[in-house]
Each structure stands twice: as structure tokens, then as C-alpha cells.
XYZ file of C-alpha atoms in Angstrom:
379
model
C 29.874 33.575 -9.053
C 26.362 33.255 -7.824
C 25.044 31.626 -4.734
C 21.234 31.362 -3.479
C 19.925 29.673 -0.354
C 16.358 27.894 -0.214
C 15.189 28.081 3.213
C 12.269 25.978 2.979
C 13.380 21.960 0.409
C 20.695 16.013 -11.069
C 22.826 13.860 -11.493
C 25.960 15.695 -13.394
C 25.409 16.340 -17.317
C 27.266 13.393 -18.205
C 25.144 10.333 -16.857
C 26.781 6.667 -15.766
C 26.146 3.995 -19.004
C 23.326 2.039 -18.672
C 23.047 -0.549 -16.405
C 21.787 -4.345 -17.578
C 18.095 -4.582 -18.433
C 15.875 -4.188 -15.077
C 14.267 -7.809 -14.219
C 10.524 -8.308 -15.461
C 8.214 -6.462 -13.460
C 6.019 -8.924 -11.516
C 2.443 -7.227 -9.326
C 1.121 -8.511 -6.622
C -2.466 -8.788 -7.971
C -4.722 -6.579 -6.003
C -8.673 -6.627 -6.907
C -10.787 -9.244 -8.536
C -12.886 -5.136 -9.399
C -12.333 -3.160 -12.234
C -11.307 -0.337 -11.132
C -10.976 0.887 -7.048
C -8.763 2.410 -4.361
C -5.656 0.726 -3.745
C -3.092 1.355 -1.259
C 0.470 0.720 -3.391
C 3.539 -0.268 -1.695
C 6.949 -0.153 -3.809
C 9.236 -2.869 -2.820
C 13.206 -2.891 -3.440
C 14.730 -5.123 -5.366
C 18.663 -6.102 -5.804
C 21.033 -3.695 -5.865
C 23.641 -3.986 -8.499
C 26.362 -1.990 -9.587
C 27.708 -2.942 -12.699
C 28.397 -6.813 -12.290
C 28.413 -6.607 -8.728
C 25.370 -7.087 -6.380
C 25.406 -4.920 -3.349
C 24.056 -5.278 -0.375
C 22.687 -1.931 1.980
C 23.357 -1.858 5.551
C 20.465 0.289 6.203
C 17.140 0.680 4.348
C 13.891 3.300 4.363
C 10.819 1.737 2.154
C 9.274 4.779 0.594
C 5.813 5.876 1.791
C 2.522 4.064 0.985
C 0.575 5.570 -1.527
C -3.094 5.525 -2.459
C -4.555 5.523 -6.131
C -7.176 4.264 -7.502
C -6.209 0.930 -9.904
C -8.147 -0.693 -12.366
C -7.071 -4.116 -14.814
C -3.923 -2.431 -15.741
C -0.948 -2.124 -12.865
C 1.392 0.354 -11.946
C 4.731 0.794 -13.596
C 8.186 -0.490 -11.777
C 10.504 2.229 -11.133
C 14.321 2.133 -12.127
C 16.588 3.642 -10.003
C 20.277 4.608 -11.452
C 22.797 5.968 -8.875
C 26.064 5.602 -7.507
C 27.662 5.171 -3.889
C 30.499 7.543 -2.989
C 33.069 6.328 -0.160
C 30.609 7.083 2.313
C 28.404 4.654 1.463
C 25.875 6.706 0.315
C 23.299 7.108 -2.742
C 24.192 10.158 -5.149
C 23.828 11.155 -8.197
C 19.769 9.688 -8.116
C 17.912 9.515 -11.070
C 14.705 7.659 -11.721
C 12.548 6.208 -14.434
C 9.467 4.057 -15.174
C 10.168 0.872 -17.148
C 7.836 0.623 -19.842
C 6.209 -1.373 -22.167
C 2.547 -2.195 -21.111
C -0.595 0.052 -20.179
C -0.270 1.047 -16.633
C -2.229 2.817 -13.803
C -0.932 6.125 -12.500
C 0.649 6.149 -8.739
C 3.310 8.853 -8.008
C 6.322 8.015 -7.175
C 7.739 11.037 -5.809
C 9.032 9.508 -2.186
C 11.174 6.954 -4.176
C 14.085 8.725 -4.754
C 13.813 10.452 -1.490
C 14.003 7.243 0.483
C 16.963 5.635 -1.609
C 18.969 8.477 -0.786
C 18.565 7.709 2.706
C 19.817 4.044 2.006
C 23.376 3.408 3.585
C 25.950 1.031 2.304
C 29.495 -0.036 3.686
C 31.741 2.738 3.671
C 34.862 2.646 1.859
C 33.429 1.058 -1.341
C 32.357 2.854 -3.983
C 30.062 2.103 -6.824
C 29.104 3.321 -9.836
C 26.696 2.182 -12.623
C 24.072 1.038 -9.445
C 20.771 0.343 -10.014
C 17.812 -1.276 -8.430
C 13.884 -1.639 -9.299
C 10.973 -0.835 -7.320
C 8.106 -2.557 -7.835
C 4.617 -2.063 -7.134
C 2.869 -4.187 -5.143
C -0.850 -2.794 -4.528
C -3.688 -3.758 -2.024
C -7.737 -2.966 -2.775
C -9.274 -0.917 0.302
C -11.547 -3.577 1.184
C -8.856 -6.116 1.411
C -6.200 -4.085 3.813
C -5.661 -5.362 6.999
C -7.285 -2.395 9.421
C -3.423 -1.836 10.829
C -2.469 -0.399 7.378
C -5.295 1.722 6.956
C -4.611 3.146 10.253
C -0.831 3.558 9.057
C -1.657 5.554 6.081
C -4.093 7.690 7.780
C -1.810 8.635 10.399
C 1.233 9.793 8.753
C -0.834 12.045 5.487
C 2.104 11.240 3.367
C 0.045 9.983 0.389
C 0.343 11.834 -2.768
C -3.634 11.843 -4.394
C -4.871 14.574 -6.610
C -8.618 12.961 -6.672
C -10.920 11.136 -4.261
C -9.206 8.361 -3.222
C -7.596 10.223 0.424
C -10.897 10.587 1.256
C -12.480 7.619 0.524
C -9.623 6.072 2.623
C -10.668 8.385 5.469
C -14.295 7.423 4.937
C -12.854 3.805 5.745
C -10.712 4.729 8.770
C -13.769 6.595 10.123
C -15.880 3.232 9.730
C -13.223 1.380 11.217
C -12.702 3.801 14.613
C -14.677 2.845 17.137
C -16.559 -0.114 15.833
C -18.506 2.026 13.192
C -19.962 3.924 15.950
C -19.489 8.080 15.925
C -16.776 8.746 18.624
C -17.920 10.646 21.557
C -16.704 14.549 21.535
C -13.151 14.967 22.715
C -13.477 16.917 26.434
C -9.409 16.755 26.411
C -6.726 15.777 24.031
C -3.623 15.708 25.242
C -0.252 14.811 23.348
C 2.957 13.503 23.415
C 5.951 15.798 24.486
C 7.996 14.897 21.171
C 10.706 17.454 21.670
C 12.213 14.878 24.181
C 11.671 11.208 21.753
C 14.396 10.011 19.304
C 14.399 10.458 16.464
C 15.502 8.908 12.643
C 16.705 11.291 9.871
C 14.440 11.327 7.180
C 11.677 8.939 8.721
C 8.248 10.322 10.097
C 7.431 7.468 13.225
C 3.852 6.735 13.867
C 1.962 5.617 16.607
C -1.796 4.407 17.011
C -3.064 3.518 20.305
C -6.098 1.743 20.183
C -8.756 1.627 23.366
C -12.101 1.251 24.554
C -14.409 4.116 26.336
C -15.882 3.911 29.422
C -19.288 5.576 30.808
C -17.560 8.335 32.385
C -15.556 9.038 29.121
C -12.077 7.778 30.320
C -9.782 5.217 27.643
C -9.519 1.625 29.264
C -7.896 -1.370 27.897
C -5.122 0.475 26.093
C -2.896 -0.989 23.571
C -0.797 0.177 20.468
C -2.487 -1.356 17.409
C 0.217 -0.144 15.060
C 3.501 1.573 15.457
C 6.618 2.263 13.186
C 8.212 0.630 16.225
C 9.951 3.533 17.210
C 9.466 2.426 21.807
C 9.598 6.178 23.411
C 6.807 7.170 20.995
C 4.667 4.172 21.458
C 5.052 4.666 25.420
C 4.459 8.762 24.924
C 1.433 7.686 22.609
C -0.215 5.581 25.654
C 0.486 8.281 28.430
C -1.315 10.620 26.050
C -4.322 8.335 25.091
C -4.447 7.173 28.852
C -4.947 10.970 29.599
C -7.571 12.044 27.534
C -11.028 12.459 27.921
C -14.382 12.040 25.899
C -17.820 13.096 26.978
C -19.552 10.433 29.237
C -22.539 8.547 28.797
C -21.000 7.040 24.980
C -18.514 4.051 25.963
C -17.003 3.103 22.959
C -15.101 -0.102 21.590
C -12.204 -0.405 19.181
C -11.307 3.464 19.005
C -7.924 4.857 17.747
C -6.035 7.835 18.292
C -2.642 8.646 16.826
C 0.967 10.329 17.071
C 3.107 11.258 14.696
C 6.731 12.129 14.973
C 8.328 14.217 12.240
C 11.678 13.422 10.505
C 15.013 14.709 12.866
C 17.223 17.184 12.069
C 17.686 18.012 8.049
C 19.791 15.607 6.321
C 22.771 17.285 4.907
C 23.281 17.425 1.277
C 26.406 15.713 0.131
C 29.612 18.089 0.012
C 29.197 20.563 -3.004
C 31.953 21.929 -5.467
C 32.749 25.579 -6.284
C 31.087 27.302 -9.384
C 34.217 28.362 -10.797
C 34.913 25.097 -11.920
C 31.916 25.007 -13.678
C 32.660 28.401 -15.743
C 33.833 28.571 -18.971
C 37.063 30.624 -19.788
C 35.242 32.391 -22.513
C 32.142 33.500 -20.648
C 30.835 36.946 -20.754
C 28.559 36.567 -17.536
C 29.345 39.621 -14.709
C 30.379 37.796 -11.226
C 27.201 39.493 -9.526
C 23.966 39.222 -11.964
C 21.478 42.184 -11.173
C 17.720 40.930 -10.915
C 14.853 42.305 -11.341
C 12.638 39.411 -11.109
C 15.033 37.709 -8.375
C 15.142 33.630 -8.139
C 11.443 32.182 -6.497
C 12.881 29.921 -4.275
C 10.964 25.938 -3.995
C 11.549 23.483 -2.562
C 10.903 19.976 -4.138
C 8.290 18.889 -1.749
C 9.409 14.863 -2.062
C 12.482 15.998 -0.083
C 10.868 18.600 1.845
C 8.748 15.898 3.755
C 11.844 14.512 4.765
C 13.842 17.015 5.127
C 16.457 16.154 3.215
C 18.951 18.908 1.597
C 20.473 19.360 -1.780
C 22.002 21.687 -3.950
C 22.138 22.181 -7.950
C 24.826 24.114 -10.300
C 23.036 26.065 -12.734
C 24.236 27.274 -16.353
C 22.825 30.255 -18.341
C 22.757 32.852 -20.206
C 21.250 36.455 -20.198
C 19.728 37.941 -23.560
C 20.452 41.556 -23.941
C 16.930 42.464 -22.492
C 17.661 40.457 -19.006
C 15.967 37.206 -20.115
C 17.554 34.226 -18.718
C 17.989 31.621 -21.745
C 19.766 28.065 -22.520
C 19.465 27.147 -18.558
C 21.165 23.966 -17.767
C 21.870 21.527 -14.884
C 25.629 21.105 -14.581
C 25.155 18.915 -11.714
C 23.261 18.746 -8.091
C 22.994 15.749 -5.278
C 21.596 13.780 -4.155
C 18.968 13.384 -6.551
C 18.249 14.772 -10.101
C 14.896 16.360 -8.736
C 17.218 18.941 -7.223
C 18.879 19.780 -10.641
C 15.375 20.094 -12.231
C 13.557 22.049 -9.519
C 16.826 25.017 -9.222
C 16.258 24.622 -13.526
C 12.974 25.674 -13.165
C 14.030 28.610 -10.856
C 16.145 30.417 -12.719
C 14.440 30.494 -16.580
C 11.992 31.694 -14.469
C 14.311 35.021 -13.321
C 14.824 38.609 -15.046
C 17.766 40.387 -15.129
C 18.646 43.714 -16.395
C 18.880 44.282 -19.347
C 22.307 45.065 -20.904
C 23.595 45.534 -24.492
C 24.843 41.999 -25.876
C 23.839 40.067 -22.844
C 25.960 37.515 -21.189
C 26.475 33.669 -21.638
C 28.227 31.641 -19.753
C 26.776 32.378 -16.550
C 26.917 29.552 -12.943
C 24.832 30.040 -10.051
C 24.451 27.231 -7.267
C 21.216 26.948 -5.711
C 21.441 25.696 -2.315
C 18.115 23.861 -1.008
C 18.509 23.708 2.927
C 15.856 23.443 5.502
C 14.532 25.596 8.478
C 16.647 25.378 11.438
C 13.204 24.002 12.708
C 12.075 21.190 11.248
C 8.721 19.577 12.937
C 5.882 19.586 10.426
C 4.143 16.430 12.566
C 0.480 17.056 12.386
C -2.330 15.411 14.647
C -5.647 14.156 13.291
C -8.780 12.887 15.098
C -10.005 11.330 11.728
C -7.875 8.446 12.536
């Protein structure tokens, strides 16, 4: 029996039958242009399992993302899962419907955030399955207050030059247009006393004027994930800072960001020996010389959410770890695919005749400390 611990962040092999076919995917048209930045938002639809809709006690909308969109739309997401007697979202897996030409947005945060969705306990479901559609917004069309949003909390996923042409647009936005004075002192919120909500990064940005001497007037919050000790921590902290004089300034911004609480536990996880097959040849401790180069999936990681994933393989004669396979993981198949991943790419010693029908569990849990917050002057 093997056991590994990430200390940084699949469904089981036999998947639930298909649920009915998802509902037409319907897009918020968002540009008149051909082709631009776009902030995309995916919104939930009905939850069904099986026959029966199902209605969540708590939700968490996934993060805003930022991609740039031309005549063809994003892809809706299916999500297929089930709810154990907790009320809670296992088993997660996720795919694009299909069909048409689309425009690339990830979707990593998707999954993450259903598996933070709660529904009453003591009613399980199986077959579930909802849709997330895409509903996008052109730069030049956002309302200021979501620009500000997206800015602030850095959770968009872009590979190109859209996060910094949304920057560019914050930047024109701060202050009126006009270069902010230099910061003489920035001071910050004491976060390790505000509340917090597992798996959700709160946001805070105060907005203010600048006087002749340098000192914020006329503060207000301009947008806030509503989270009240923040916002109140946020003003102290603006109220308290200080710019070089001689610039007053209209219409500047300065946020706070509050990092996810403590890690979200992964759901309860069975032994490995129930996983093992009575013929297998595997030794119960596997030598390595290229150990297991433990990742986290970085969806998950952001929220620190844990997991864990049961691993099959086997080990040709010359330490080569071959026909790896997810026997199962929670609470979301990235788990399952990311510990995959792990072990083909781990060496063990060689031996004569190998061994097959090897189980490891990788266990993906987070730092003890888990505060990854960031403050930026850019917004």
C-alpha cells in the first residue's frame, strides 16, 4: 500500500449514465467588433438529477475570465456529478457541449466552484447535471465596477494580451485618466482578524478623491464582494494612506483582497486495499528512484480546496511505471488526472519481471497556511 501527501493543491472508473441532453446554449451577445477583449461570466443553470430538479442551498459563481472573442462564442460547459448525504458535489466531471465553432475561454474555476455548491443534507443524488453558460461582455462596454472586480482579485486565466490590455483600462479608469500621485504610505488591512468564506477570495475597492496635501477625502467603496469587516478594514486603510502633495486627484481606487479561509477538506477517502487485486504482484512499499513530483492542480489550489486520487499501475522489469489508471478521486476528476500524470511520470527500481497490480493514493492537501491574497496599485 502506497500513500503520498501534496503539500501545496476523477470521478470513479465506472461513470453515472448520461444525463438528458443539456438545454440549447443561448450567449448573451457581446460586441457589434470582430474580434476584442471580453470579460466572460459562466452562469448556472438548473440542476437536475435524473428526473428530478434540485435546488442548492448555497452557491459560488466561478471567477470572471478574460479572452479575447470574435463572431464565434464560447462553448457551454456540462457539469455531471452527484450529491452524497451531505449535500455535497462529488464525483465532478466536466465537458464542453459541442456542435458549433467557438472562441476559447478556460474554464478551469468551474468545477472548482460547483464543488463548493451545498445542497440539503440527507438527500442524495446521482446522475446530476447542470450547464454553464457563457455570457461575455466587450471591454469597452463593462460597467467600470467590473473592471475594477477583475483587476482586483488576478484570478483570470489568459495566456496572451488580453490581462494587460484590461490593466491598460483599469489604469485609464483610476483617477480620472490622470497618473496617480506616488504613494508616500500604503497601509493595509489587518486580515488575520476578518471572516472569512471557504473557497471564496472577498474583494474590496475603495474609491476616493486626493487632496493638495496628498490625504484621501470623500471615501466610499465602489465595489465589494460584500463581505462588511473587509469593506470597513478597506476604508480605515485607504483613509490612512498618503500620496505626495501638490497632485489632488479625482475618482482614484485602491483595493483589498482577502484570500479563501482555511482549506476545504476533501471528501472522506477509502483504503487502497480495496482497490488491489488478489492476483497482483506489486511489493507493499515500491522503491523509487525518480520519486512522485508532487502538483497541485492550480484550479483548486486558488481555492484551496483538497482532494485525493487512487492510482493503479504497474512496474516493467526496468522500474518504468506503465498502464497508470484512475481508480477513483473526489471531488473532482481534475484530481484523478493530475495524481495520473504524477506517477507515469515516476521510476522505480528495476526488478526481474516487474510488478502489476500496484495502488497508491495521492493525497492533495494544502499548507497549514493558506493566504496567497496579493495587493496591487494597478487597480
Amino acid at each position: 500500500m502506497l500513500s503520498y501527501f501534496a503539500a501545496v493543491a476523477v470521478q470513479a472508473v465506472v461513470a453515472p449514465p448520461a444525463p438528458p441532453a443539456p438545454p440549447p446554449v443561448v450567449v448573451v451577445p457581446g460586441s457589434s467588433s470582430l474580434y476584442g477583449p471580453h470579460l466572460v461570466d459562466f452562469i448556472a443553470g438548473e440542476v437536475r438529477c435524473g428526473e428530478r430538479a434540485v435546488a442548492p442551498l448555497t452557491t459560488i459563481s466561478p471567477f470572471t475570465e478574460v479572452a479575447s472573442i470574435g463572431a464565434n462564442p464560447p462553448r457551454a460547459v456540462e457539469m455531471r456529478f452527484t450529491i452524497d448525504q451531505d449535500g455535497r458535489p462529488t464525483g465532478i466531471v466536466q465537458q464542453a457541449v459541442t456542435g458549433a465553432p467557438y472562441a476559447f475561454v478556460p474554464v478551469g474555476d468551474l468545477a472548482p466552484a460547483l464543488s463548493l455548491w451545498r445542497f440539503a443534507a440527507g438527500r442524495a443524488g446521482t446522475q446530476c447535471s447542470l450547464v454553464f453558460t457563457p455570457r461575455t461582455q466587450p471591454f469597452d462596454r463593462a460597467d467600470a465596477t467590473d473592471l475594477y472586480r477583475v483587476a482586483a482579485l488576478r484570478t483570470a486565466v489568459d495566456s496572451g494580451s488580453v490581462w494587460p490590455t484590461l490593466l491598460a483600462r483599469v489604469r485609464k479608469l483610476n483617477c480620472d485618466g490622470a497618473r496617480p500621485p506616488q504613494i508616500l504610505l500604503r497601509a493595509f488591512p489587518d486580515k488575520k482578524s476578518l471572516p472569512r468564506e471557504p473557497g471564496v477570495r472577498a474583494y474590496s475597492v475603495v474609491g476616493f478623491d486626493i487632496d493638495a496635501e496628498g490625504v484621501p477625502t470623500r471615501l466610499a467603496i465602489r465595489t465589494s464582494s460584500g463581505n462588511g469587516a473587509l469593506d470597513a478594514a478597506a476604508l480605515d486603510a485607504a483613509r490612512r494612506t498618503r500620496f505626495a502633495g501638490a497632485n489632488p486627484r479625482t475618482g482614484c481606487t485602491l483595493p483589498s483582497v482577502l484570500g479563501a479561509t482555511e482549506p476545504v477538506a476533501a471528501p472522506v477517502s477509502p483504503g487502497t486495499e480495496t482497490f488491489r487485486m488478489d492476483d497482483a504482484t506489486c511489493p507493499d512499499t515500491v522503491k523509487w528512484t525518480r520519486p512522485p513530483r508532487l502538483t497541485y492542480p492550480r484550479p483548486f489550489s486558488r481555492r484551496a480546496i483538497e482532494g485525493w486520487a487512487i492510482i493503479g499501475f504497474d512496474l516493467a522489469p526496468w522500474g518504468a511505471t506503465g498502464n497508470v489508471k484512475v481508480l477513483a478521486s473526489e471531488p473532482a476528476e481534475q484530481f484523478g488526472a493530475t495524481a495520473r500524470h504524477i506517477v507515469a511520470a515516476a521510476q522505480a527500481e528495476g526488478s526481474p519481471g516487474g510488478a502489476r497490480g500496484c495502488v497508491t493514493k495521492v493525497v492533495f492537501r494544502m499548507p497549514d497556511a493558506n493566504d496567497d491574497e496579493r495587493e496591487s496599485d494597478d487597480s
